[in-house]
Every structure is written in structure tokens, then in C-alpha cells.
mmCIF file of C-alpha atoms in Angstrom:
data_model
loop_
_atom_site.group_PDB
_atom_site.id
_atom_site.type_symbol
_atom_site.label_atom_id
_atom_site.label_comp_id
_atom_site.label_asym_id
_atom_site.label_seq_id
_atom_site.Cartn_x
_atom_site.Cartn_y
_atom_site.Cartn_z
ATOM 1 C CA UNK A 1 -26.289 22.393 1.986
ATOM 2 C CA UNK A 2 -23.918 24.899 3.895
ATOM 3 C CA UNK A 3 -20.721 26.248 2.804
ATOM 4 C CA UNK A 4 -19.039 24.914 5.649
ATOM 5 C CA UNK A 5 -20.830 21.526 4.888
ATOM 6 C CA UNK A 6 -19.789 21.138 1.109
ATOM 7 C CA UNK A 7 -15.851 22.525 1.806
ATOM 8 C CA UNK A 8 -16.269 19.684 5.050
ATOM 9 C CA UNK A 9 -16.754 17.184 2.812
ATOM 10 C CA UNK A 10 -14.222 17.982 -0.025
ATOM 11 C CA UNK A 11 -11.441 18.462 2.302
ATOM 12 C CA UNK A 12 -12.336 15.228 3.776
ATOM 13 C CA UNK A 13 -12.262 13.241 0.128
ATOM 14 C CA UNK A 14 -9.485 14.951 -0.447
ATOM 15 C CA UNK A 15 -7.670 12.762 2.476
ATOM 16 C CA UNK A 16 -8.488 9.892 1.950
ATOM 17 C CA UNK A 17 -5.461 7.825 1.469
ATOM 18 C CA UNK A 18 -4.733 8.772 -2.450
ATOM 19 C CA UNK A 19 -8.277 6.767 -2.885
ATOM 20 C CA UNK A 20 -9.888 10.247 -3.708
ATOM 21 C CA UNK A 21 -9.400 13.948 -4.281
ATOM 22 C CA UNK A 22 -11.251 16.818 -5.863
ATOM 23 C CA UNK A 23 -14.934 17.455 -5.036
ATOM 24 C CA UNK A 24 -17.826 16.312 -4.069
ATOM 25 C CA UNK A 25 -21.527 16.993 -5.050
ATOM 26 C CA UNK A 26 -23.437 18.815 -2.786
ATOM 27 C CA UNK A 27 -27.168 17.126 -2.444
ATOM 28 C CA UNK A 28 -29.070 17.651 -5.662
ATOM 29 C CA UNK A 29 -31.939 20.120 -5.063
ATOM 30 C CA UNK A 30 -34.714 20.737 -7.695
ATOM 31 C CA UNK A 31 -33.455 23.768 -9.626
ATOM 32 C CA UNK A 32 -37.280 25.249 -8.993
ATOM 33 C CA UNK A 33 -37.151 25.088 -5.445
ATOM 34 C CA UNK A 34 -39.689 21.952 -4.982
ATOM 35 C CA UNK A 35 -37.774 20.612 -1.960
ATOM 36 C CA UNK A 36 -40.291 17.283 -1.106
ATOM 37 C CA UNK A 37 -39.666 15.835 -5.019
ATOM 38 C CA UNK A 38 -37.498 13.078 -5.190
ATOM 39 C CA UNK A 39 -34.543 12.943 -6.807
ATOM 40 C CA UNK A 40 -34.537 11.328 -10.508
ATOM 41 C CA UNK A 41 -33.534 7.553 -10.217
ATOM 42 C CA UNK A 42 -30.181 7.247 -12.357
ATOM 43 C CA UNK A 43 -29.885 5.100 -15.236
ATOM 44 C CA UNK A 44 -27.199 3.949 -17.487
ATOM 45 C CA UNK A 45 -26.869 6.643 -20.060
ATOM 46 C CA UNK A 46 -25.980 8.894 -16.659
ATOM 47 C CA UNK A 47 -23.082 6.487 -15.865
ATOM 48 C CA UNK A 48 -21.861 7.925 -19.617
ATOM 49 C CA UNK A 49 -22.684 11.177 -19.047
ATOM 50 C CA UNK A 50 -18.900 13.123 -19.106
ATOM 51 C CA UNK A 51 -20.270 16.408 -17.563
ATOM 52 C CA UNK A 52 -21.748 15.383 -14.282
ATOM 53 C CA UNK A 53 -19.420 15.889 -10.959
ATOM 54 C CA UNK A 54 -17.815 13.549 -8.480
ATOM 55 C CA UNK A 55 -15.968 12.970 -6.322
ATOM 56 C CA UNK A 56 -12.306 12.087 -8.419
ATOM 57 C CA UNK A 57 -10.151 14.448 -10.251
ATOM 58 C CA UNK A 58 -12.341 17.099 -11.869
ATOM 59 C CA UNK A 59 -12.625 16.766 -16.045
ATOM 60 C CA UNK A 60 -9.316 18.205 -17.482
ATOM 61 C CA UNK A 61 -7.378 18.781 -14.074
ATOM 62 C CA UNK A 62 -4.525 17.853 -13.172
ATOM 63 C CA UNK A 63 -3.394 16.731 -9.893
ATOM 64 C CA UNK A 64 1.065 16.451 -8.842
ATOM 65 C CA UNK A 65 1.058 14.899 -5.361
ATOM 66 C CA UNK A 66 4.845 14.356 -3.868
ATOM 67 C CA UNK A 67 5.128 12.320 -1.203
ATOM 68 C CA UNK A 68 7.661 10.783 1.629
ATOM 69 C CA UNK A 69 6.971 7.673 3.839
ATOM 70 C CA UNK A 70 9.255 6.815 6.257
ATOM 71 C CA UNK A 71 8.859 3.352 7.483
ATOM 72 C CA UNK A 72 10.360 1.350 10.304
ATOM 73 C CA UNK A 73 10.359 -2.496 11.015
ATOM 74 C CA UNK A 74 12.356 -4.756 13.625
ATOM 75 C CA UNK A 75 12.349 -8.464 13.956
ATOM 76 C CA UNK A 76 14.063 -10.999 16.418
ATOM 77 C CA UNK A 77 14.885 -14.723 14.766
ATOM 78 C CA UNK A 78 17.128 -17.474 15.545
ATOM 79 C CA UNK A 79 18.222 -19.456 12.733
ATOM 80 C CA UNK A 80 19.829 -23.023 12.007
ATOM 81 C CA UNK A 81 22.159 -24.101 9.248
ATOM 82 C CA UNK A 82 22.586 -27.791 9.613
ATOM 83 C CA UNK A 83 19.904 -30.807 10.402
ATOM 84 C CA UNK A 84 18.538 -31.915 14.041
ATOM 85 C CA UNK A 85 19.817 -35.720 14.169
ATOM 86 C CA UNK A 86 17.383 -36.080 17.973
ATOM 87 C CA UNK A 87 14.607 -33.225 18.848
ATOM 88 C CA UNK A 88 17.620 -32.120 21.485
ATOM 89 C CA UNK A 89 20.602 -32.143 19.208
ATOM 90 C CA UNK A 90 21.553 -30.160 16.132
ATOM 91 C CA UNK A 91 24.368 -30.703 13.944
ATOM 92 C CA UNK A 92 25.083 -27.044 12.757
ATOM 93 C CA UNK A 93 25.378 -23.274 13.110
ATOM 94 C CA UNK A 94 22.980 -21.209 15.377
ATOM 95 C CA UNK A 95 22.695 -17.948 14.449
ATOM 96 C CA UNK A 96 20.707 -15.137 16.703
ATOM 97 C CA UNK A 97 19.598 -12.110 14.743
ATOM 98 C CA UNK A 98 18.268 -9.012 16.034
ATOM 99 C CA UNK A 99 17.202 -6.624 12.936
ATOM 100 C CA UNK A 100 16.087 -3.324 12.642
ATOM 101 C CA UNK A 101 14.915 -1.950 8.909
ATOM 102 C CA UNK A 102 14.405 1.343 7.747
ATOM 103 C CA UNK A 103 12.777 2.714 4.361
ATOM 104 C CA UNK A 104 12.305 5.875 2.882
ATOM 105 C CA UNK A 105 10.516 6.319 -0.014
ATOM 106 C CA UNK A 106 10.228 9.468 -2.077
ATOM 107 C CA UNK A 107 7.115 9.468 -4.709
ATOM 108 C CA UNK A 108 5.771 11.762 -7.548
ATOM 109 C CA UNK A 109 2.299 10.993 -8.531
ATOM 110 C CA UNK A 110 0.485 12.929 -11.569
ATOM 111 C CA UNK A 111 -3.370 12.291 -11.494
ATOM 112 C CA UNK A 112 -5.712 13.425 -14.631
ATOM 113 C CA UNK A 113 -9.245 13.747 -14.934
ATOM 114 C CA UNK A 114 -10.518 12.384 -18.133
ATOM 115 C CA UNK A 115 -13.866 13.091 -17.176
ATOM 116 C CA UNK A 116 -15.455 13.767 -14.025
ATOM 117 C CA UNK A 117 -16.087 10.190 -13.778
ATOM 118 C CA UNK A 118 -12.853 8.824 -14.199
ATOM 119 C CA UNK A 119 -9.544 9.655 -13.697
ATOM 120 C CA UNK A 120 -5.816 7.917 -14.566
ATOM 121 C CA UNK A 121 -2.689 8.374 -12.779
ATOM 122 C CA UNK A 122 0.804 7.028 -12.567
ATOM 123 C CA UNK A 123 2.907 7.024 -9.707
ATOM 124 C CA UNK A 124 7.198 7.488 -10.025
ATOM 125 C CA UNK A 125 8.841 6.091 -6.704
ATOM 126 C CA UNK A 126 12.730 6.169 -5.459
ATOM 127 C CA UNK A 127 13.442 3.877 -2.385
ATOM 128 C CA UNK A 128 16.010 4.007 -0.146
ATOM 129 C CA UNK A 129 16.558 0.868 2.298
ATOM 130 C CA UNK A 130 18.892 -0.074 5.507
ATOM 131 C CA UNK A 131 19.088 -2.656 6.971
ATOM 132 C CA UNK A 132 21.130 -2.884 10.543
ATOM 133 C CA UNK A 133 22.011 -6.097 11.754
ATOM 134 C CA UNK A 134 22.955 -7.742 15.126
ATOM 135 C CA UNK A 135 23.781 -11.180 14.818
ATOM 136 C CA UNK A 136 25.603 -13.468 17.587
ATOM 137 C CA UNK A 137 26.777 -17.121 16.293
ATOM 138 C CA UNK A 138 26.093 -19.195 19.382
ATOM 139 C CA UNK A 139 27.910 -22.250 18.770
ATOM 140 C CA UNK A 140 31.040 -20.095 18.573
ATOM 141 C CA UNK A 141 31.069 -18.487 21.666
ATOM 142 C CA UNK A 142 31.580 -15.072 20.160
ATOM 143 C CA UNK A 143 31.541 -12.387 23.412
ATOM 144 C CA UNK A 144 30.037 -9.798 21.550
ATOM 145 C CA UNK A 145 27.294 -9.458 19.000
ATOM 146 C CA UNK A 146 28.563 -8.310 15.109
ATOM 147 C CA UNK A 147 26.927 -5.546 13.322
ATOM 148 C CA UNK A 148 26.463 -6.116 9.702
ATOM 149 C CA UNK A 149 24.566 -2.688 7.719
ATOM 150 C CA UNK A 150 23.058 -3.151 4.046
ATOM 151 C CA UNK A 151 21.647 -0.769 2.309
ATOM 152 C CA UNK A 152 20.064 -0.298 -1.518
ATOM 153 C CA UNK A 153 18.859 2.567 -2.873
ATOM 154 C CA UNK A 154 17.236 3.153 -6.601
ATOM 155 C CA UNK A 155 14.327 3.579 -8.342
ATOM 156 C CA UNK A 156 11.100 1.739 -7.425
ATOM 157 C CA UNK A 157 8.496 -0.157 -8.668
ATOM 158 C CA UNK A 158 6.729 2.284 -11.270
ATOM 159 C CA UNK A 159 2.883 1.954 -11.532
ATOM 160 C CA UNK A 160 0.023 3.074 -12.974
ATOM 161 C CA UNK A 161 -4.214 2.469 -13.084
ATOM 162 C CA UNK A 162 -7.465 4.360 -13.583
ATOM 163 C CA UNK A 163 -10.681 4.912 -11.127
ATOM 164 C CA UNK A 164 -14.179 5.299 -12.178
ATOM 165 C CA UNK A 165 -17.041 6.594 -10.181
ATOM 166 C CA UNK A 166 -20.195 4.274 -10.307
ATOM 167 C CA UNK A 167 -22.586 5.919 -9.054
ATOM 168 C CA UNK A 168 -23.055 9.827 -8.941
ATOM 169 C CA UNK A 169 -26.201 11.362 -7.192
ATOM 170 C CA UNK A 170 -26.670 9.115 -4.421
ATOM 171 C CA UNK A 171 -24.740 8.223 -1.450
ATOM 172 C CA UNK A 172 -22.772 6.221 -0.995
ATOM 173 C CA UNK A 173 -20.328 6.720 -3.115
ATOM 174 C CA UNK A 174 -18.919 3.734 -5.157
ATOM 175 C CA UNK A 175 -15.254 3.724 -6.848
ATOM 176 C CA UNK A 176 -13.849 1.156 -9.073
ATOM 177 C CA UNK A 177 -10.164 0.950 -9.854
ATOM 178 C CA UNK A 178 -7.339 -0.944 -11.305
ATOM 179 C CA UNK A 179 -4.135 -0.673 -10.901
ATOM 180 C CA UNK A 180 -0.824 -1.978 -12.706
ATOM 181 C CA UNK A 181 2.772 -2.573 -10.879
ATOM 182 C CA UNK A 182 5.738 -2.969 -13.444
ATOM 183 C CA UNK A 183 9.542 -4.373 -12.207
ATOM 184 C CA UNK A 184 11.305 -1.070 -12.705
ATOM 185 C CA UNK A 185 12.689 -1.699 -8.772
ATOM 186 C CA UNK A 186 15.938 -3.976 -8.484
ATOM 187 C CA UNK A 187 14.761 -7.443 -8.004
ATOM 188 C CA UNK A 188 15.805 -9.405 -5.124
ATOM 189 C CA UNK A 189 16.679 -12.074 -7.005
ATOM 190 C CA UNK A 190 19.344 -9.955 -9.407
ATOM 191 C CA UNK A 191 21.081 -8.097 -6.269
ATOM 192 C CA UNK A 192 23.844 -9.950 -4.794
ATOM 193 C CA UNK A 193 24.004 -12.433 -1.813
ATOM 194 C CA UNK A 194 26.565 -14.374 0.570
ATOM 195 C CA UNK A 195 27.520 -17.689 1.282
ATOM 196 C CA UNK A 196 24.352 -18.200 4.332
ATOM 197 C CA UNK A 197 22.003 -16.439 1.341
ATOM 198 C CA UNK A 198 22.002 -13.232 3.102
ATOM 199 C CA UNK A 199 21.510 -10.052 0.650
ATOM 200 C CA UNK A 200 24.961 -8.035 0.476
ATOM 201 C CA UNK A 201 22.690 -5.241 -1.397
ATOM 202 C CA UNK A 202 19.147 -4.658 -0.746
ATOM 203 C CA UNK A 203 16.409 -4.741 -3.666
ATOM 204 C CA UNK A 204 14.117 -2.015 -4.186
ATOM 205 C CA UNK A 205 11.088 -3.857 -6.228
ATOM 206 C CA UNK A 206 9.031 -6.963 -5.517
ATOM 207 C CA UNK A 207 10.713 -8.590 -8.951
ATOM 208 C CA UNK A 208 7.525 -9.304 -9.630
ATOM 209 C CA UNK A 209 4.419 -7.223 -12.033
ATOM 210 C CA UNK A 210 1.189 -7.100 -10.098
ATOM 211 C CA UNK A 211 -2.508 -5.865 -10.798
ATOM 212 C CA UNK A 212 -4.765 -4.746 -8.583
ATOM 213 C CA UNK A 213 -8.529 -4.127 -8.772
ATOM 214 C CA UNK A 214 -9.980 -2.382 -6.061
ATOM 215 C CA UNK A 215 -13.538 -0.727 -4.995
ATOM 216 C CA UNK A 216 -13.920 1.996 -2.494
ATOM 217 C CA UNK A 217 -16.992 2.816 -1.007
ATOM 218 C CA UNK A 218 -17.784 6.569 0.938
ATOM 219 C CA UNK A 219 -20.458 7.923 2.616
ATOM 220 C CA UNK A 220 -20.997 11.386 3.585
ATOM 221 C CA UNK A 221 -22.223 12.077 6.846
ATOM 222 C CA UNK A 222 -21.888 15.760 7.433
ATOM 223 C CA UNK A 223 -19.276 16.891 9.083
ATOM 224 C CA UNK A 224 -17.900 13.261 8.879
ATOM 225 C CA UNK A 225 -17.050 10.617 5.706
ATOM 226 C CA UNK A 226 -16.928 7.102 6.231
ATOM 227 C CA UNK A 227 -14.663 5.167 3.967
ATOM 228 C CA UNK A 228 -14.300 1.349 3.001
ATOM 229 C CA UNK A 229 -11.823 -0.072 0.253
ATOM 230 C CA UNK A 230 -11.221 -3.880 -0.842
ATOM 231 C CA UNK A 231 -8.416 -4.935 -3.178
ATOM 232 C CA UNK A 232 -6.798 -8.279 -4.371
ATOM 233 C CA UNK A 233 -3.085 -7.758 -6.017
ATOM 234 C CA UNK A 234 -2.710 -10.564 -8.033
ATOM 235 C CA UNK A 235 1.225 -11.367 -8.778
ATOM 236 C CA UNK A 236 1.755 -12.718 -12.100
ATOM 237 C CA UNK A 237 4.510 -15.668 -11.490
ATOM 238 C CA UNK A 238 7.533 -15.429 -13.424
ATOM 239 C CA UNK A 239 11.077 -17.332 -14.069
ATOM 240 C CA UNK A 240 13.984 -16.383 -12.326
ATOM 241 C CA UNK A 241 17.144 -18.655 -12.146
ATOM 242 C CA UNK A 242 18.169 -19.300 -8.431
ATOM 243 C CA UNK A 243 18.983 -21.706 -5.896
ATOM 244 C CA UNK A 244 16.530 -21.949 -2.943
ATOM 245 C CA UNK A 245 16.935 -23.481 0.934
ATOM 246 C CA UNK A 246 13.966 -24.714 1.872
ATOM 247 C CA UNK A 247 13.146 -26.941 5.520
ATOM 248 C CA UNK A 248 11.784 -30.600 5.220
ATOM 249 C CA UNK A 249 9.536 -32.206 7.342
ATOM 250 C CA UNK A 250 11.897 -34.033 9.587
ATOM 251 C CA UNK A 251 13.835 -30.721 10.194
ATOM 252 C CA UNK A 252 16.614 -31.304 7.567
ATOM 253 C CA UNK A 253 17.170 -28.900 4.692
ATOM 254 C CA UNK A 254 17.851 -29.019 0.905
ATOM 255 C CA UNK A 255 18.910 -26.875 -1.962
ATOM 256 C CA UNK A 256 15.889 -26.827 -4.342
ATOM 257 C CA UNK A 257 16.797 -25.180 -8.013
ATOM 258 C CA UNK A 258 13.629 -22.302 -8.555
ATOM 259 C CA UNK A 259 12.685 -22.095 -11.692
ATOM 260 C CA UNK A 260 9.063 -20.176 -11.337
ATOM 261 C CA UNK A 261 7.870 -18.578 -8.905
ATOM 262 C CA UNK A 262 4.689 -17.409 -7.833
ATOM 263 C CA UNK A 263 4.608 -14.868 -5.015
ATOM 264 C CA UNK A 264 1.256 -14.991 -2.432
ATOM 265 C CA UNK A 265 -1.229 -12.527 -3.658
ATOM 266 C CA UNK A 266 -2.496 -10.065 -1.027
ATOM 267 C CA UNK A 267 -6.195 -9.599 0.159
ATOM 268 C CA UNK A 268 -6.610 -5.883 1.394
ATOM 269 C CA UNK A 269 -9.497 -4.656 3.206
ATOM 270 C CA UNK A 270 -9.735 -1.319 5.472
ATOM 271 C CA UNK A 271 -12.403 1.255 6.426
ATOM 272 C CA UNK A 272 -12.027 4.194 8.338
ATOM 273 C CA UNK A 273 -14.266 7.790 9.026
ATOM 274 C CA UNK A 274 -12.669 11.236 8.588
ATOM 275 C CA UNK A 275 -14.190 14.131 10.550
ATOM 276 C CA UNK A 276 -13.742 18.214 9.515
ATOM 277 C CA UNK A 277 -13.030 20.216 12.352
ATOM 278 C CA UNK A 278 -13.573 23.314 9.792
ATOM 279 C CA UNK A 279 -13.287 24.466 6.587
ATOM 280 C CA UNK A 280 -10.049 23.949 6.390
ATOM 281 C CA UNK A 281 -8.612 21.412 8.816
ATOM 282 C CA UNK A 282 -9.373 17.439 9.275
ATOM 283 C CA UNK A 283 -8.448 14.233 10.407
ATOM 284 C CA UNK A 284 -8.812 10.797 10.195
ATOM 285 C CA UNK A 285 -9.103 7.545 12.063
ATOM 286 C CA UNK A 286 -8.617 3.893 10.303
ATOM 287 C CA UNK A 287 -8.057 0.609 10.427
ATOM 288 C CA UNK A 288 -5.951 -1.858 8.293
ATOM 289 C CA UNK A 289 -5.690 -5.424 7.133
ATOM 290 C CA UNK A 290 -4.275 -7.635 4.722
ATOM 291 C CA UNK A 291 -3.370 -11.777 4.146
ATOM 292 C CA UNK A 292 -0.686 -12.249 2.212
ATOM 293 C CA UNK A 293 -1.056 -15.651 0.428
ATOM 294 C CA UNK A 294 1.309 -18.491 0.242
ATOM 295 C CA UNK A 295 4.371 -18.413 -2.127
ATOM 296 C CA UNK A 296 5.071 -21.663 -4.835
ATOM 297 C CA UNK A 297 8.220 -22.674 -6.171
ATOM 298 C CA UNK A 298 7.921 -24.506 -9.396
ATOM 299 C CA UNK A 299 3.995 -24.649 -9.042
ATOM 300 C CA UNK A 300 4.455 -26.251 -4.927
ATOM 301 C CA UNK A 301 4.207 -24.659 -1.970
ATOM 302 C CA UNK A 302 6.952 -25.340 0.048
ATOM 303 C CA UNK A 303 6.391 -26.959 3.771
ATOM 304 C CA UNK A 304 7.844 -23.864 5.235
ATOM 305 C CA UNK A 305 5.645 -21.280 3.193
ATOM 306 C CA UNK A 306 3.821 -19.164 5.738
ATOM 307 C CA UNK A 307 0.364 -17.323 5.819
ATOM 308 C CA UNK A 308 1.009 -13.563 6.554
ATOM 309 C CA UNK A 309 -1.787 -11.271 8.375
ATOM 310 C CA UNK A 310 -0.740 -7.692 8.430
ATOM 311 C CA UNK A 311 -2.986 -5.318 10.943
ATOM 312 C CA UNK A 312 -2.555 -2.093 11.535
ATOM 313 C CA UNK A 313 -4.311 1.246 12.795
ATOM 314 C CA UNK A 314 -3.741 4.617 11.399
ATOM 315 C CA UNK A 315 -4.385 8.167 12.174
ATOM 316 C CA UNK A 316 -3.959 11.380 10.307
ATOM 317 C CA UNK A 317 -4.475 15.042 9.673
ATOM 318 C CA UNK A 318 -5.457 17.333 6.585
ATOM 319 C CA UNK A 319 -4.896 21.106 6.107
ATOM 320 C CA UNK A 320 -5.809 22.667 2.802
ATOM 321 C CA UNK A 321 -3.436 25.424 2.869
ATOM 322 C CA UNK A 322 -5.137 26.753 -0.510
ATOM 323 C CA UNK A 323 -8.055 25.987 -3.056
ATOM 324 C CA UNK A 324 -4.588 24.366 -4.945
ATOM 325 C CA UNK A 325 -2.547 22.989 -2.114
ATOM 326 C CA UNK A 326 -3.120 20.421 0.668
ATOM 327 C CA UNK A 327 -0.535 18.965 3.010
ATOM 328 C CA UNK A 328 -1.351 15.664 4.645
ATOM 329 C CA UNK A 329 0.605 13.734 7.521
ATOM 330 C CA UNK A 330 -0.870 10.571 8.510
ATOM 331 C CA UNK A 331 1.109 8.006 10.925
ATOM 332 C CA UNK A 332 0.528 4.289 11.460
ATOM 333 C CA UNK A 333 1.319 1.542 13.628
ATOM 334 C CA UNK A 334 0.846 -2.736 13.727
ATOM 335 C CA UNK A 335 -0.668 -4.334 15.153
ATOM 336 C CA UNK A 336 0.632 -7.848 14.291
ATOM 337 C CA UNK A 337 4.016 -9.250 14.470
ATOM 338 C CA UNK A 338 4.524 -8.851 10.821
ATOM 339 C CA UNK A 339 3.000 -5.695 9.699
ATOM 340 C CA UNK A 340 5.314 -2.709 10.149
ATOM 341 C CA UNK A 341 6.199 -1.413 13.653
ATOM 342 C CA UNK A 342 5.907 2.402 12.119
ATOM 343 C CA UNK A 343 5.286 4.425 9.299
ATOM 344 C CA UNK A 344 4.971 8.054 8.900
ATOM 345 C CA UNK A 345 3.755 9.407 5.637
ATOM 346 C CA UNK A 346 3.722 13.110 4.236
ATOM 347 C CA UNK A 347 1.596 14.347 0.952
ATOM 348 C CA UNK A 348 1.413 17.861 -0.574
ATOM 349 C CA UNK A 349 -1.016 17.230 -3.617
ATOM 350 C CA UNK A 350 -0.770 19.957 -5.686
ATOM 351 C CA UNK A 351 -3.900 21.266 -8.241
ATOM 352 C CA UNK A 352 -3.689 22.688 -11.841
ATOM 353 C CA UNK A 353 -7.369 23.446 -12.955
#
């Protein structure tokens, strides 16, 4: 295989969404030159063997990737405290909201390679939230809409998880991985709220731990990659010690005492190719989805719980400005009413060999 073929392919790996960095092998030849044998089938004792390469973190390297994400959400809702006594006549207050939400998230990841099969890493985040807020009571007959701004800032959710490489010699490429989300973020149940149960502070966590297994598949197709990952997050319920609104049947509401709750888990799936223009320079073209499950309160799911299906397509771009240092910018957009409108995201992994 070429030069330009094998760096193609690493810078490519490299990209890939944090699933993968390092190196790839280049196609195993037989070191006498007999091109037309074929290649040695693998066998278990090679999925042990600590000295063959792949595609993760090379053995004893070490890998600090910073990272900013800027995202950007809006959402339009009209909401009703009170009960409908007829289909045409609520008892209440209307409220029309018209919200626009910003994040910014600033990450340091450290990635080792324990072998070239399998690598750990742990990921430190800070998270800065706004949240601007138009809202026009229209029962009152208020002339002009109210601005209300929250904001929350503090450390994230910390986490942490391992990958191991499957299979070695033979594309594709198959990567198992698991990964563990603690409640280092503010909780939203532990930051402050208002009379209507609006937050006067914003959380930075989910309040919630999580694990997540995951399996990523690549194929090498010189000068392209194509890339496939599934994932489950599994949130492990928990007590908390709050009050909860939650709609009847018949339209009503009623204050409902949470004692555990169990947030939806999330089904991920996406796939995507990358493509090397040269040596040095790449991009990337991909497609996202995920289902976030339905939330239970006190081991029920409440009549109001919805389904969530979060779409999105994303684009990006890889320059290796050194054997040591990439930058990558990568952009995204949804493509469903409640994935994120935008999100721009900037890496600079960083390599000590």
C-alpha cells in the first residue's frame, strides 16, 4: 500500500468523532514477497496478543484532546396552568413562550493505550448554559412580550470507559466500548425553581449516572473510510425528593410527589464515510439518530411522557497540522423538531508517544 494510502487512512480514523485515533494497519503482505498467499485466519490467542497494531491509541501513548462545542436550540410552546371545564373553555393562565438556548461546553479528554488493542480514557467537561426567554401571558392582555434570561454554569458530567479492537487483520474493523457517566454536573432537581416550576438557575448534569456500551464498525476503502456506531445509554433510576405536575386524561392536572425516577434510555445509531483529499487534509459526511425512551415516575409512565426521535446530519473537516497535532471542526444540524437546531464543535487532539 502507498504512502499516501496508509497516511489517507490514519488521518481519516483519526476523525472520526472521538470513536478512533492513532493508526491503522496497512494490508498485511507476506514478509517474503509471496503476494497470491492468503492471509493467516486469526484466532483467539491473536485477540490477546498485546503487540499487534490497530486502529486505537497506540500501546503506551498518550492522547490530550481539548475541545469546544457550541450548541444552539429554539423552541415555540404554549402552555396552560388551570383545567379545561368544555373542549372550548379553560379555567386558567395561558402562557406563550418563545425560547432560544445556548450551550458551550469546554472539555479535556486524556486517552491511553494500554495495548494496541485497547485503550481507556476519561473525559473532564465545564458547561456553560443560557437560556433567553420570551413569554407573553395571554389572558392578561400584556402589550408586550417579557424577557426572562437564566443561565448556569459549572462543571459537567465527568465520564470515563475503555474500547477494545476485535478484530485486527481484516477489514472491517470492529470496536467495542463502554462507557461510564457519573453526576458531577448540578442536577436539575437540586438547582432552584419558581412558583410555575420554571428553573431560576440552569443545571449542568443529567442528575442521573449512565452506562453506555457501544460497537463501531469501519471499513477502509482507500482514499475513503466508512463508519457505523450503535450504542444504548442505560440510566440507572435514582431517588430524588420533588413535587411533579403532570396532565390527566381529561385535561386536568395534579401535583404527584416523585420519589424515583427513571429517565428514558437512549438508542443511538449513526454511520457516515470520511474521504482524504491528501495526506494531510479530510472531511467527513454523516448522519445521526437517536430515540430517547419514555421517563417513569415511581415505576409509571406518566400519560404525558413523550417518545423523543433526534435526527440530525453532520459534516466536518480534518487537518493534521503535525505527526502530534490535529485540529478538527465539524458542524451539525436537525433534522427533527427536537434534536438541536445547531452545533459547532472544535478538537485539537494532541499526541505524546
Amino acid at each position: 500500500m502507498s504512502t499516501f494510502n496508509k497516511k489517507s487512512i490514519i488521518t481519516l480514523l483519526a476523525f472520526m468523532s472521538g470513536a478512533v485515533s492513532g493508526t491503522v494497519a496497512a494490508d498485511n503482505h507476506n514478509t517474503n514477497g509471496e503476494q497470491g498467499k492468503p492471509k493467516r485466519v486469526q484466532t483467539f490467542g491473536d485477540l490477546l496478543d498485546p503487540d499487534l497494531p490497530g486502529v486505537l491509541t497506540p500501546k503506551g501513548s498518550f492522547v490530550l484532546d481539548g475541545s469546544f462545542s457550541y450548541t444552539q436550540n429554539s423552541s415555540n410552546s404554549v402552555s396552560i396552568v388551570g383545567y379545561t371545564v368544555l373542549p372550548s373553555l379553560i379555567v386558567g393562565l395561558i402562557r406563550a413562550s418563545d425560547i432560544d438556548r445556548t450551550t458551550l461546553t469546554f472539555g479535556l479528554t486524556g486517552r491511553y493505550g494500554i495495548t494496541n488493542r485497547l485503550e481507556v480514557e476519561a473525559r473532564i467537561p465545564w458547561v456553560y448554559r443560557s437560556d433567553s426567554i420570551f413569554e407573553r401571558e395571554l389572558q392578561q392582555g400584556v402589550p408586550n412580550d417579557t424577557l426572562r434570561t437564566v443561565e448556569g454554569s459549572d462543571i459537567g458530567d465527568i465520564e470515563a470507559g475503555f474500547k477494545y479492537q476485535i478484530n485486527m487483520e481484516n477489514p472491517p474493523y470492529w470496536i467495542a466500548g463502554l462507557r461510564f457517566k457519573s453526576t458531577t454536573g448540578t442536577s436539575p432537581y437540586d438547582v432552584p425553581v419558581n412558583d410555575l416550576s420554571d428553573f431560576e438557575e440552569l443545571p449542568t448534569g443529567s442528575g442521573f449516572p449512565s452506562i453506555e456500551p457501544g460497537l463501531t464498525m469501519i471499513l477502509p476503502m482507500d482514499p475513503a473510510v466508512i463508519y457505523a456506531n450503535l450504542s444504548y445509554i442505560w440510566n440507572i433510576k435514582d431517588d430524588v425528593d420533588v413535587d411533579v405536575t403532570v396532565e390527566n386524561e381529561d385535561g386536568t392536572t395534579s401535583e404527584l410527589q416523585a420519589n424515583t425516577i427513571d429517565l428514558g434510555d437512549t438508542i443511538s445509531f449513526s454511520a457516515g464515510m470520511g474521504f482524504a483529499v491528501n495526506p494531510k487534509f479530510s472531511f467527513s459526511l454523516g448522519l445521526s439518530h437517536k430515540t430517547i425512551l419514555k421517563s417513569k415516575i415511581n415505576g409509571e409512565t406518566p400519560s404525558d411522557a413523550k417518545l423523543l426521535q433526534l435526527d440530525s446530519i453532520s459534516m466536518g473537516a480534518n487537518y493534521a497540522i503535525n505527526p502530534e497535532t490535529t485540529i478538527n471542526v465539524g458542524v451539525s444540524a436537525g433534522l427533527t423538531a427536537d434534536a438541536p437546531d445547531f452545533q459547532l464543535s472544535v478538537r485539537i487532539p494532541y499526541t505524546l508517544r
